[in-house]
Amino acid sequence: MIVLPITLTIAGAAALLHVWPSLRVSRLRRPLKIGVGDGGNEVLARRMRAHPNYAENMPIFLVLLGLVELATGGNLWLWGAATLFVLARLAHAFGMDRPGAYPLRVVGIVVCWAVLLALCLYAIFLAYQSPP
């Protein structure tokens, strides 16, 4: 029996997606002949930053997702939040390719924060619910 199907699915997808920003950096490094660092190339620098940004946000999201799923048994709302978060991370990564407040980047950031905020508030709420 799978105890946390939502978290398990999203964690698997998140791990696969973690490889994608690395590949984007590598594919840009080869033609630019930049082995280490960004070599002053702005696009490479932005892609390099998108990767750790993903790695910084995904763990706290997965922890919250898993704990909320454990506490509630999961529901359609949790599937929606998880899917929305992953799509927002993708939008952010693509949005990092352009300078300034590019709409994909802004939407990605805002949606990530909104989902994290909703999950953390729901987690705190659940923690102080009376037992059934």
XYZ file of N, CA and C in Angstrom:
396
model
N 0.834 -1.187 0.000
C 0.000 0.000 0.000
C 0.880 1.253 0.000
N 0.600 2.168 -0.909
C 1.344 3.425 -0.975
C 0.674 4.411 -0.024
N 1.447 4.902 0.918
C 0.903 5.760 1.957
C 0.735 7.208 1.481
N 1.672 7.708 0.705
C 1.643 9.105 0.260
C 1.714 9.179 -1.267
N 0.666 8.815 -1.971
C 0.750 8.779 -3.432
C 0.998 10.143 -4.079
N 0.427 11.193 -3.528
C 0.626 12.529 -4.102
C 2.086 12.935 -3.946
N 2.600 12.836 -2.737
C 3.986 13.230 -2.472
C 4.961 12.365 -3.249
N 4.699 11.072 -3.310
C 5.580 10.171 -4.044
C 5.615 10.519 -5.533
N 4.461 10.794 -6.109
C 4.384 11.169 -7.528
C 5.117 12.480 -7.789
N 4.834 13.477 -6.973
C 5.440 14.792 -7.180
C 6.941 14.759 -6.881
N 7.364 13.988 -5.887
C 8.800 13.869 -5.602
C 9.532 13.227 -6.776
N 8.923 12.216 -7.376
C 9.525 11.600 -8.561
C 9.627 12.588 -9.710
N 8.551 13.320 -9.958
C 8.554 14.335 -11.019
C 9.571 15.432 -10.716
N 9.639 15.832 -9.455
C 10.579 16.883 -9.054
C 12.025 16.442 -9.263
N 12.314 15.187 -8.968
C 13.677 14.680 -9.176
C 14.024 14.676 -10.659
N 13.069 14.252 -11.489
C 13.309 14.299 -12.939
C 13.525 15.729 -13.408
N 12.695 16.624 -12.916
C 12.816 18.028 -13.314
C 14.099 18.674 -12.797
N 14.669 18.128 -11.754
C 15.919 18.678 -11.221
C 17.067 18.509 -12.218
N 16.990 17.480 -13.029
C 18.020 17.244 -14.039
C 17.895 18.249 -15.189
N 16.688 18.642 -15.507
C 16.435 19.515 -16.647
C 17.205 20.845 -16.597
N 17.210 21.601 -15.490
C 17.989 22.848 -15.496
C 19.488 22.599 -15.684
N 19.986 21.476 -15.180
C 21.402 21.141 -15.385
C 21.694 20.941 -16.863
N 20.809 20.248 -17.536
C 20.988 20.024 -18.969
C 20.940 21.330 -19.745
N 20.068 22.233 -19.327
C 19.981 23.547 -19.999
C 21.285 24.320 -19.854
N 21.899 24.232 -18.690
C 23.183 24.906 -18.466
C 24.265 24.240 -19.311
N 24.319 22.917 -19.287
C 25.342 22.184 -20.042
C 25.250 22.448 -21.538
N 24.030 22.460 -22.066
C 23.857 22.700 -23.501
C 24.309 24.095 -23.904
N 24.250 25.038 -22.993
C 24.704 26.392 -23.287
C 26.217 26.515 -23.097
N 26.770 25.788 -22.157
C 28.209 25.844 -21.887
C 29.045 25.380 -23.085
N 28.629 24.283 -23.698
C 29.429 23.694 -24.787
C 29.682 24.670 -25.925
N 28.655 25.253 -26.523
C 28.940 26.164 -27.641
C 29.685 27.431 -27.211
N 29.487 27.844 -25.953
C 30.179 29.036 -25.452
C 31.602 28.730 -24.980
N 31.907 27.433 -24.845
C 33.219 26.974 -24.364
C 33.556 27.557 -22.992
N 32.571 27.480 -22.090
C 32.728 27.948 -20.720
C 32.557 26.731 -19.820
N 33.656 26.252 -19.249
C 33.613 25.045 -18.428
C 33.216 25.302 -16.989
N 33.644 26.425 -16.431
C 33.372 26.743 -15.029
C 32.905 28.192 -14.952
N 31.933 28.433 -14.096
C 31.422 29.794 -13.943
C 30.544 30.180 -15.114
N 30.270 31.491 -15.227
C 29.398 31.943 -16.309
C 30.152 32.667 -17.413
N 31.460 32.897 -17.228
C 32.269 33.534 -18.262
C 31.764 34.905 -18.664
N 30.966 35.530 -17.804
C 30.412 36.839 -18.126
C 29.198 36.788 -19.038
N 28.728 35.607 -19.363
C 27.561 35.460 -20.220
C 26.301 35.558 -19.362
N 25.474 36.558 -19.655
C 24.298 36.827 -18.827
C 23.260 35.705 -18.890
N 23.050 35.143 -20.057
C 22.062 34.063 -20.183
C 22.510 32.847 -19.381
N 23.792 32.510 -19.476
C 24.314 31.377 -18.714
C 24.193 31.641 -17.213
N 24.493 32.853 -16.792
C 24.385 33.202 -15.370
C 22.947 33.039 -14.876
N 21.975 33.467 -15.686
C 20.572 33.338 -15.280
C 20.150 31.870 -15.215
N 20.583 31.076 -16.188
C 20.241 29.653 -16.167
C 20.899 28.954 -14.985
N 22.131 29.362 -14.686
C 22.814 28.776 -13.528
C 22.071 29.111 -12.243
N 21.519 30.298 -12.134
C 20.794 30.700 -10.929
C 19.426 30.020 -10.836
N 18.805 29.725 -11.969
C 17.498 29.067 -11.961
C 17.586 27.673 -11.345
N 18.702 26.999 -11.556
C 18.868 25.638 -11.043
C 18.896 25.613 -9.508
N 19.768 26.381 -8.843
C 19.729 26.343 -7.372
C 18.443 26.928 -6.806
N 17.822 27.860 -7.528
C 16.556 28.393 -7.041
C 15.518 27.276 -6.959
N 15.494 26.430 -7.957
C 14.619 25.255 -7.947
C 14.973 24.354 -6.767
N 16.274 24.098 -6.608
C 16.745 23.206 -5.540
C 16.487 23.787 -4.150
N 16.408 25.096 -4.023
C 16.138 25.734 -2.736
C 14.668 25.649 -2.358
N 13.786 25.719 -3.338
C 12.348 25.768 -3.070
C 11.679 24.403 -3.012
N 12.147 23.460 -3.796
C 11.472 22.172 -3.897
C 11.486 21.375 -2.588
N 12.594 21.317 -1.833
C 12.575 20.496 -0.611
C 11.535 20.935 0.420
N 11.425 22.219 0.685
C 10.449 22.668 1.692
C 9.030 22.382 1.202
N 8.821 22.525 -0.099
C 7.509 22.198 -0.650
C 7.192 20.713 -0.461
N 8.147 19.842 -0.768
C 7.906 18.399 -0.638
C 7.680 17.987 0.812
N 8.390 18.617 1.736
C 8.177 18.325 3.159
C 6.757 18.726 3.555
N 6.357 19.936 3.211
C 4.999 20.393 3.525
C 3.949 19.498 2.869
N 4.155 19.181 1.605
C 3.216 18.338 0.886
C 3.056 16.986 1.576
N 4.177 16.370 1.918
C 4.134 15.061 2.572
C 3.453 15.100 3.925
N 3.758 16.131 4.706
C 3.149 16.217 6.034
C 1.660 16.507 5.968
N 1.263 17.389 5.059
C -0.165 17.680 4.909
C -0.894 16.443 4.389
N -0.272 15.731 3.444
C -0.906 14.506 2.942
C -1.028 13.459 4.047
N -0.004 13.351 4.888
C -0.069 12.414 6.018
C -1.196 12.790 6.976
N -1.342 14.081 7.212
C -2.347 14.546 8.165
C -3.769 14.446 7.630
N -3.933 14.571 6.310
C -5.284 14.626 5.747
C -5.658 13.422 4.901
N -4.687 12.623 4.518
C -4.960 11.510 3.614
C -4.942 11.940 2.158
N -4.752 13.213 1.918
C -4.695 13.719 0.547
C -6.080 13.960 -0.021
N -6.151 14.827 -0.991
C -7.407 15.134 -1.664
C -7.107 15.835 -2.986
N -8.148 16.157 -3.716
C -7.982 16.786 -5.020
C -7.283 18.139 -4.897
N -7.562 18.876 -3.837
C -6.925 20.172 -3.617
C -5.409 20.020 -3.534
N -4.953 18.979 -2.861
C -3.512 18.751 -2.716
C -2.872 18.390 -4.050
N -3.561 17.579 -4.860
C -3.065 17.273 -6.206
C -2.932 18.561 -7.019
N -3.931 19.408 -6.929
C -3.910 20.675 -7.660
C -2.775 21.575 -7.224
N -2.587 21.693 -5.916
C -1.500 22.533 -5.394
C -0.144 22.005 -5.840
N 0.025 20.697 -5.794
C 1.299 20.088 -6.177
C 1.593 20.302 -7.658
N 0.594 20.083 -8.483
C 0.762 20.277 -9.927
C 1.040 21.732 -10.242
N 0.311 22.622 -9.600
C 0.507 24.052 -9.800
C 1.918 24.479 -9.416
N 2.427 23.951 -8.314
C 3.774 24.300 -7.868
C 4.818 23.865 -8.897
N 4.697 22.645 -9.403
C 5.660 22.146 -10.391
C 5.588 22.982 -11.668
N 4.397 23.299 -12.133
C 4.257 24.135 -13.328
C 4.829 25.533 -13.100
N 4.640 26.057 -11.907
C 5.197 27.374 -11.585
C 6.721 27.351 -11.590
N 7.310 26.264 -11.113
C 8.773 26.140 -11.138
C 9.289 26.104 -12.579
N 8.549 25.432 -13.456
C 8.923 25.413 -14.878
C 8.812 26.812 -15.486
N 7.729 27.507 -15.188
C 7.560 28.869 -15.698
C 8.690 29.766 -15.220
N 9.063 29.630 -13.969
C 10.151 30.435 -13.430
C 11.450 30.158 -14.178
N 11.747 28.888 -14.414
C 12.990 28.535 -15.104
C 13.031 29.133 -16.511
N 11.933 29.020 -17.248
C 11.893 29.627 -18.581
C 11.950 31.143 -18.495
N 11.304 31.700 -17.486
C 11.306 33.146 -17.305
C 12.667 33.709 -16.957
N 13.529 32.886 -16.398
C 14.888 33.340 -16.049
C 15.754 33.579 -17.285
N 15.330 33.103 -18.435
C 16.122 33.286 -19.655
C 16.134 34.730 -20.142
N 15.190 35.522 -19.694
C 15.111 36.909 -20.146
C 15.402 37.858 -18.990
N 16.015 38.992 -19.283
C 16.308 39.953 -18.206
C 15.042 40.654 -17.703
N 15.137 41.166 -16.506
C 14.044 41.948 -15.948
C 12.889 41.099 -15.448
N 11.770 41.767 -15.239
C 10.580 41.125 -14.686
C 9.756 40.505 -15.807
N 10.301 39.497 -16.448
C 9.613 38.792 -17.521
C 8.396 38.083 -16.935
N 7.231 38.155 -17.609
C 5.990 37.609 -17.034
C 6.063 36.147 -16.570
N 6.722 35.277 -17.329
C 6.802 33.879 -16.891
C 7.518 33.757 -15.554
N 8.571 34.517 -15.389
C 9.324 34.479 -14.137
C 8.464 35.004 -12.988
N 7.810 36.118 -13.208
C 6.978 36.721 -12.165
C 5.835 35.785 -11.786
N 5.153 35.222 -12.784
C 4.058 34.288 -12.506
C 4.583 33.080 -11.745
N 5.729 32.559 -12.178
C 6.323 31.410 -11.498
C 6.610 31.696 -10.036
N 7.179 32.858 -9.765
C 7.506 33.238 -8.388
C 6.232 33.401 -7.550
N 5.283 34.152 -8.077
C 4.060 34.443 -7.326
C 3.278 33.162 -7.035
N 3.157 32.291 -8.022
C 2.408 31.051 -7.817
C 3.129 30.149 -6.817
N 4.462 30.055 -6.923
C 5.233 29.246 -5.947
C 5.003 29.750 -4.536
N 5.120 31.058 -4.352
C 4.927 31.629 -3.021
C 3.503 31.393 -2.530
N 2.516 31.565 -3.411
C 1.115 31.386 -3.017
C 0.850 29.946 -2.583
N 1.372 28.980 -3.342
C 1.163 27.574 -2.988
C 1.869 27.254 -1.674
N 3.116 27.719 -1.526
C 3.842 27.485 -0.268
C 3.106 28.112 0.911
N 2.640 29.334 0.740
C 1.920 30.022 1.813
C 0.627 29.271 2.171
N -0.115 28.843 1.160
C -1.351 28.099 1.424
C -1.055 26.795 2.160
N -0.022 26.073 1.711
C 0.321 24.808 2.373
C 0.795 25.033 3.805
N 1.604 26.062 4.017
C 2.115 26.267 5.381
C 0.995 26.712 6.316
N 0.097 27.545 5.847
C -1.026 27.956 6.692
C -1.949 26.778 6.994
N -2.188 25.946 5.977
C -3.027 24.760 6.175
C -2.353 23.790 7.145
N -1.029 23.637 7.032
C -0.285 22.750 7.946
C -0.399 23.245 9.387
N -0.265 24.545 9.586
C -0.379 25.114 10.934
C -1.807 24.929 11.460
N -2.784 25.164 10.606
C -4.182 24.963 10.977
C -4.423 23.517 11.399
N -3.924 22.572 10.597
C -4.112 21.149 10.898
C -3.465 20.745 12.220
N -2.344 21.356 12.515
C -1.607 20.996 13.727
C -2.414 21.274 15.002
N -3.320 22.232 14.929
C -4.062 22.615 16.136
C -5.536 22.259 16.072
N -5.896 21.361 15.159
C -7.254 20.847 15.103
C -7.477 19.861 16.239
N -8.678 19.876 16.745
C -9.029 18.870 17.777
C -9.087 17.502 17.121
N -8.684 16.470 17.839
C -8.810 15.141 17.244
C -10.267 14.810 16.973
N -10.540 14.029 15.926
C -11.943 13.730 15.572
C -12.616 12.889 16.646
